[in-house]
Coordinates of C-alpha atoms in Angstrom, one line a residue:
M132 CA 9.7 2.6 -31.3
A133 CA 8.4 4.9 -34.0
L134 CA 8.9 4.1 -37.7
Q135 CA 9.4 7.1 -39.9
G136 CA 10.9 8.2 -43.2
N137 CA 10.3 9.6 -46.7
L138 CA 7.7 8.3 -49.1
R139 CA 10.3 8.5 -51.9
D140 CA 12.1 5.6 -50.2
F141 CA 9.0 3.5 -49.3
S142 CA 5.5 3.8 -50.8
V143 CA 2.3 3.9 -48.7
S144 CA 1.5 0.4 -50.0
E145 CA 4.9 -1.0 -48.8
I146 CA 4.5 0.6 -45.4
L147 CA 1.0 -0.7 -44.9
Q148 CA 2.0 -4.2 -46.1
L149 CA 4.8 -4.2 -43.5
L150 CA 2.4 -3.1 -40.8
G151 CA -0.1 -5.8 -41.8
T152 CA 2.5 -8.6 -42.0
Q153 CA 3.9 -7.7 -38.6
K154 CA 0.4 -7.3 -37.2
K155 CA 1.2 -3.9 -35.8
T156 CA -1.1 -1.7 -33.8
G157 CA -0.9 2.1 -33.9
C158 CA -1.3 5.2 -36.1
L159 CA 0.4 5.8 -39.4
L160 CA 0.6 9.6 -40.1
L161 CA 1.3 10.7 -43.6
E162 CA 2.0 14.3 -44.7
K163 CA 2.5 15.9 -48.1
D164 CA 2.8 19.7 -48.3
A165 CA -0.4 20.9 -46.5
E166 CA -2.1 17.6 -46.8
R167 CA -2.3 15.2 -43.8
C168 CA -3.8 11.7 -43.6
V169 CA -3.9 9.1 -40.9
V170 CA -4.4 5.3 -41.0
Y171 CA -5.0 3.4 -37.8
V172 CA -4.2 -0.3 -37.6
H173 CA -5.0 -2.9 -34.9
D174 CA -3.2 -6.2 -35.1
G175 CA -2.2 -5.4 -38.6
R176 CA -5.8 -4.7 -39.8
V177 CA -7.0 -1.2 -40.9
V178 CA -9.7 0.1 -38.5
S179 CA -9.9 3.8 -39.4
A180 CA -8.5 6.4 -41.8
R181 CA -9.5 9.5 -39.9
E182 CA -8.6 11.2 -36.6
P183 CA -10.9 10.8 -33.5
G184 CA -13.3 13.6 -32.8
M185 CA -15.0 15.7 -35.6
K186 CA -12.8 18.1 -37.4
R187 CA -14.2 20.3 -40.2
D188 CA -12.0 18.4 -42.7
D189 CA -12.8 15.0 -41.2
P190 CA -12.7 12.6 -44.2
L191 CA -15.8 10.7 -43.0
V192 CA -17.8 13.9 -42.8
E193 CA -16.7 14.9 -46.3
F194 CA -17.5 11.4 -47.6
L195 CA -21.0 11.4 -46.0
R196 CA -21.8 14.8 -47.4
T197 CA -20.4 13.8 -50.9
I198 CA -22.8 10.9 -51.1
Q199 CA -25.6 13.1 -49.8
R200 CA -26.2 11.0 -46.7
F201 CA -26.0 14.1 -44.4
S202 CA -28.0 17.3 -44.9
D203 CA -26.5 20.6 -44.0
E204 CA -28.9 20.8 -41.1
Q205 CA -27.8 17.5 -39.7
Y206 CA -24.2 18.4 -40.2
R207 CA -24.6 21.6 -38.2
G208 CA -26.4 19.7 -35.5
L209 CA -23.6 17.2 -35.1
I210 CA -21.0 20.0 -35.0
A211 CA -23.0 21.6 -32.2
I212 CA -23.2 18.4 -30.2
H213 CA -19.5 17.6 -30.7
K214 CA -18.6 21.1 -29.4
E215 CA -20.6 20.5 -26.2
T216 CA -19.6 16.9 -25.6
G217 CA -16.3 16.3 -27.4
R218 CA -17.5 12.9 -28.5
D219 CA -16.3 11.2 -31.7
L220 CA -18.3 11.5 -34.9
E221 CA -19.0 7.8 -35.2
D222 CA -20.3 7.8 -31.6
L223 CA -22.5 10.8 -32.3
I224 CA -24.0 9.2 -35.4
L225 CA -24.8 5.9 -33.7
N226 CA -26.2 7.4 -30.5
G227 CA -28.1 10.0 -32.4
R228 CA -29.6 7.2 -34.4
Y229 CA -28.7 8.9 -37.7
M230 CA -28.0 5.3 -38.9
D231 CA -27.4 1.9 -37.5
Q232 CA -24.1 0.3 -36.9
E233 CA -24.2 -1.9 -40.0
E234 CA -24.9 1.0 -42.3
L235 CA -22.2 3.2 -40.7
A236 CA -19.7 0.4 -41.0
G237 CA -20.3 0.2 -44.7
Y238 CA -19.7 3.9 -45.1
V239 CA -16.6 3.8 -42.9
E240 CA -15.2 1.0 -45.1
R241 CA -15.9 3.0 -48.3
Q242 CA -14.3 6.1 -46.8
I243 CA -11.2 4.1 -45.8
L244 CA -10.9 2.7 -49.4
D245 CA -11.4 6.1 -50.8
T246 CA -8.6 7.5 -48.6
L247 CA -6.3 4.7 -49.5
L248 CA -6.9 5.4 -53.2
T249 CA -5.8 9.0 -52.6
L250 CA -2.7 7.8 -50.7
A251 CA -1.8 5.4 -53.5
H252 CA -1.0 8.5 -55.7
W253 CA 1.3 10.0 -53.1
E254 CA 4.9 9.7 -54.4
A255 CA 6.4 12.3 -52.1
G256 CA 5.9 13.2 -48.5
T257 CA 6.8 11.8 -45.0
Y258 CA 5.4 9.1 -42.9
R259 CA 5.6 8.2 -39.2
F260 CA 4.1 5.2 -37.5
D261 CA 3.6 5.5 -33.7
P262 CA 2.5 2.4 -31.8
A263 CA 1.6 4.5 -28.8
V264 CA -1.2 6.2 -30.6
T265 CA -4.1 3.8 -31.0
W266 CA -7.7 4.1 -32.2
T267 CA -9.9 4.7 -29.2
G268 CA -13.3 4.4 -30.7
A269 CA -15.3 1.4 -31.6
R270 CA -13.7 -0.7 -34.3
L271 CA -16.6 -0.9 -36.7
V272 CA -14.4 -2.4 -39.5
R273 CA -11.3 -4.5 -39.5
L274 CA -10.0 -4.5 -43.0
S275 CA -7.2 -6.9 -44.0
A276 CA -4.2 -4.7 -44.9
E277 CA -3.4 -7.0 -47.8
G278 CA -7.0 -7.0 -49.0
A279 CA -7.3 -3.3 -48.8
L280 CA -4.1 -2.8 -50.7
I281 CA -5.3 -5.2 -53.5
E282 CA -8.5 -3.2 -53.8
S283 CA -6.6 0.0 -53.9
A284 CA -4.3 -1.3 -56.6
R285 CA -7.3 -2.4 -58.6
R286 CA -8.9 1.0 -58.3
V287 CA -5.6 2.7 -59.5
D288 CA -5.7 0.4 -62.6
E289 CA -9.4 1.2 -63.1
E290 CA -8.7 4.9 -62.9
K291 CA -6.3 4.5 -65.9
R292 CA -9.2 3.0 -67.9
F293 CA -11.5 5.8 -66.9
R294 CA -9.0 8.4 -68.1
T295 CA -8.9 6.6 -71.4
R296 CA -12.7 6.5 -71.8
F297 CA -13.6 9.8 -70.2
T298 CA -11.0 11.9 -72.0
D299 CA -13.5 14.8 -72.3
P300 CA -15.5 15.7 -69.2
H301 CA -17.7 18.0 -71.4
Q302 CA -19.3 15.1 -73.3
L303 CA -23.0 14.6 -72.8
L304 CA -24.3 11.4 -71.4
G305 CA -27.6 9.9 -72.5
V306 CA -29.5 6.7 -72.0
R307 CA -29.1 4.3 -75.0
D308 CA -31.3 1.5 -73.7
L309 CA -33.0 0.6 -70.4
P310 CA -31.9 -2.7 -68.8
D311 CA -34.4 -5.5 -68.6
P312 CA -36.5 -5.5 -65.4
D313 CA -34.7 -8.6 -64.1
A314 CA -31.3 -7.2 -64.9
S315 CA -29.0 -7.0 -61.8
L316 CA -28.1 -3.3 -61.2
S317 CA -26.0 -2.0 -58.4
E318 CA -27.2 0.8 -56.2
E319 CA -24.6 3.0 -57.9
E320 CA -26.0 2.2 -61.4
R321 CA -29.5 2.9 -60.2
E322 CA -28.4 6.2 -58.8
L323 CA -27.0 7.3 -62.2
F324 CA -30.1 6.3 -64.1
G325 CA -31.9 8.9 -62.2
I326 CA -29.5 11.6 -63.4
I327 CA -28.4 10.8 -66.9
D328 CA -30.8 12.5 -69.3
G329 CA -28.8 13.5 -72.4
Q330 CA -28.6 17.1 -71.3
H331 CA -25.7 16.9 -68.9
T332 CA -22.0 16.3 -69.2
V333 CA -19.9 13.6 -67.6
A334 CA -18.5 16.1 -65.1
E335 CA -22.0 17.3 -64.2
V336 CA -23.3 13.8 -63.7
V337 CA -20.4 12.8 -61.5
A338 CA -20.8 16.0 -59.4
A339 CA -24.6 15.4 -59.0
A340 CA -24.4 11.7 -58.1
A341 CA -24.6 10.7 -54.5
L342 CA -21.3 8.8 -55.0
T343 CA -17.6 9.5 -54.7
E344 CA -15.9 10.6 -57.9
Y345 CA -14.3 7.1 -58.3
E346 CA -17.6 5.3 -57.7
A347 CA -19.5 7.5 -60.2
H348 CA -16.9 7.0 -62.9
E349 CA -16.9 3.3 -62.3
A350 CA -20.7 3.0 -62.5
I351 CA -20.8 5.1 -65.7
H352 CA -18.1 2.9 -67.2
R353 CA -20.1 -0.3 -66.4
L354 CA -23.3 1.2 -67.9
M355 CA -21.4 2.1 -71.1
E356 CA -19.9 -1.4 -71.2
A357 CA -23.4 -2.8 -71.0
E358 CA -24.5 -0.4 -73.8
W359 CA -27.2 1.2 -71.6
V360 CA -25.5 4.6 -71.6
E361 CA -23.6 6.4 -74.4
F362 CA -22.1 9.7 -75.4
V363 CA -24.7 11.8 -77.2
G364 CA -22.8 15.0 -78.0
R365 CA -20.7 17.7 -76.3
R366 CA -21.3 21.0 -74.7
D367 CA -18.5 23.5 -74.8
P368 CA -17.2 24.8 -71.5
G369 CA -19.0 28.0 -70.6
A370 CA -21.9 27.3 -73.0
P371 CA -25.4 27.7 -71.4
E372 CA -27.3 24.6 -70.5
P373 CA -30.6 23.9 -72.3
E374 CA -33.4 26.0 -70.8
A375 CA -35.5 22.9 -70.3
A376 CA -33.0 21.2 -68.1
R377 CA -30.7 23.5 -66.2
T378 CA -29.7 20.8 -63.9
P379 CA -30.6 17.1 -63.3
V380 CA -32.2 18.4 -60.1
A381 CA -34.6 20.8 -61.9
Q382 CA -35.6 18.2 -64.5
G383 CA -36.0 15.5 -61.9
L384 CA -38.2 17.8 -59.8
R385 CA -40.5 18.6 -62.7
F386 CA -40.9 15.0 -63.6
A387 CA -41.3 13.9 -60.0
R388 CA -44.1 16.4 -59.3
E389 CA -46.0 14.9 -62.2
A390 CA -45.2 11.4 -61.2
V391 CA -46.0 11.6 -57.5
A392 CA -49.7 10.7 -57.9
V393 CA -48.8 7.8 -60.2
I394 CA -46.2 6.5 -57.8
V395 CA -48.4 6.6 -54.8
G396 CA -51.2 4.7 -56.7
L397 CA -48.8 2.1 -57.9
A398 CA -46.6 1.9 -54.9
I399 CA -47.3 -1.8 -54.3
V400 CA -46.5 -2.7 -57.8
A401 CA -43.3 -0.6 -57.8
G402 CA -42.3 -1.9 -54.5
A403 CA -42.6 -5.5 -55.7
L404 CA -40.7 -4.8 -58.9
A405 CA -37.9 -3.1 -56.9
G406 CA -37.6 -6.1 -54.6
G407 CA -39.2 -4.2 -51.6
R408 CA -36.4 -1.6 -51.9
W409 CA -38.7 1.2 -50.7
L410 CA -39.3 -0.6 -47.4
A411 CA -36.0 -2.3 -46.9
R412 CA -33.6 0.6 -47.8
P413 CA -32.6 2.7 -44.8
S414 CA -34.0 6.2 -45.1
A415 CA -31.5 8.7 -46.4
A416 CA -30.9 11.9 -44.6
A417 CA -32.8 14.8 -46.2
S418 CA -30.2 16.5 -48.4
G419 CA -32.3 18.5 -50.7
P420 CA -35.0 17.9 -53.3
D421 CA -32.6 16.4 -55.8
V422 CA -32.3 13.1 -53.9
F423 CA -36.0 12.9 -53.6
A424 CA -36.5 13.5 -57.3
A425 CA -33.8 10.9 -58.3
A426 CA -35.4 8.3 -56.0
Q427 CA -38.9 8.9 -57.5
I428 CA -37.5 8.6 -61.0
R429 CA -35.7 5.3 -60.2
D430 CA -38.8 3.8 -58.8
L431 CA -41.1 5.0 -61.5
R432 CA -38.7 3.5 -64.0
Q433 CA -39.7 0.0 -62.7
V434 CA -43.3 0.8 -63.4
L435 CA -42.5 2.0 -66.9
E436 CA -40.7 -1.3 -67.6
L437 CA -43.8 -3.2 -66.5
Y438 CA -45.9 -1.1 -68.9
R439 CA -43.4 -1.7 -71.8
H440 CA -43.4 -5.5 -71.0
E441 CA -47.2 -5.6 -71.3
H442 CA -47.7 -3.2 -74.2
G443 CA -44.6 -3.5 -76.2
A444 CA -43.7 0.2 -75.9
Y445 CA -43.3 3.0 -73.4
P446 CA -46.3 5.2 -72.7
E447 CA -46.4 8.6 -74.3
R448 CA -48.0 10.3 -71.3
L449 CA -47.9 9.5 -67.6
D450 CA -51.7 9.5 -67.4
Q451 CA -51.6 6.3 -69.6
L452 CA -50.1 4.5 -66.6
V453 CA -53.1 5.6 -64.5
E454 CA -55.6 4.6 -67.1
D455 CA -53.8 1.3 -67.5

């Protein structure tokens, strides 16, 4: 029997908690105005937050493009194959060897949590749970409904903190201090260190990062709490960016071109400092030169830290690294 009603009477969290407690299997459809979301559960565990197939507004597609894991060319290729075969996006990704199952499962989980965060803000709309509609694809993740709801609630609380700290999206972000070489940095924090340069606003950094909006704000917040990043000014909306750094991409590319020879020559050193990250990290899909530039900057930063440790200061020129 289908379960249906209005979100003004029961929140999304309450509905999912009920489905988890009763170990239900089926599809929860939620609609608000022109928006539509689905959450599939199996034995009370969340297994997907997208519809089978590959629609243009598929949340997993949007997520993978947001984090720059898919290039436009790869996206068009997947669309073409889907039109010919009708196969599900996750199946196409795995069989096309765009990534392995473990990596894809991690992205599916992140996309589910991102969707649940969106749904946590829905205070109006309708819901319908249909036990006859089940997830037919591989169940790459099986998230506890309770655990997913706790994480969603935590993110809602964190968003309130972000709104307090990032009251002005036009404030400029700059590096205050670099972490020690042995400091534990998340991949999200490393991603942002390749973008923050004192020339770009909070909004621009969030947009340029290969992260979701929530993940980017969370990482910036952590970097500021650690006093590695700070506000360094403000650029009025509509004001031109500095000629020397129109975008993080342009600045990163100029720096990366100069740094390529250094990085190649010191690849072994950089690889060791980065914990073998060059070799161990799955290769990202080509999504434009900005990702390449950011990666080069992040790895070169490790070499710069080694130089500072040995000489007590950073080099004034890149050729000093070669000479050293």
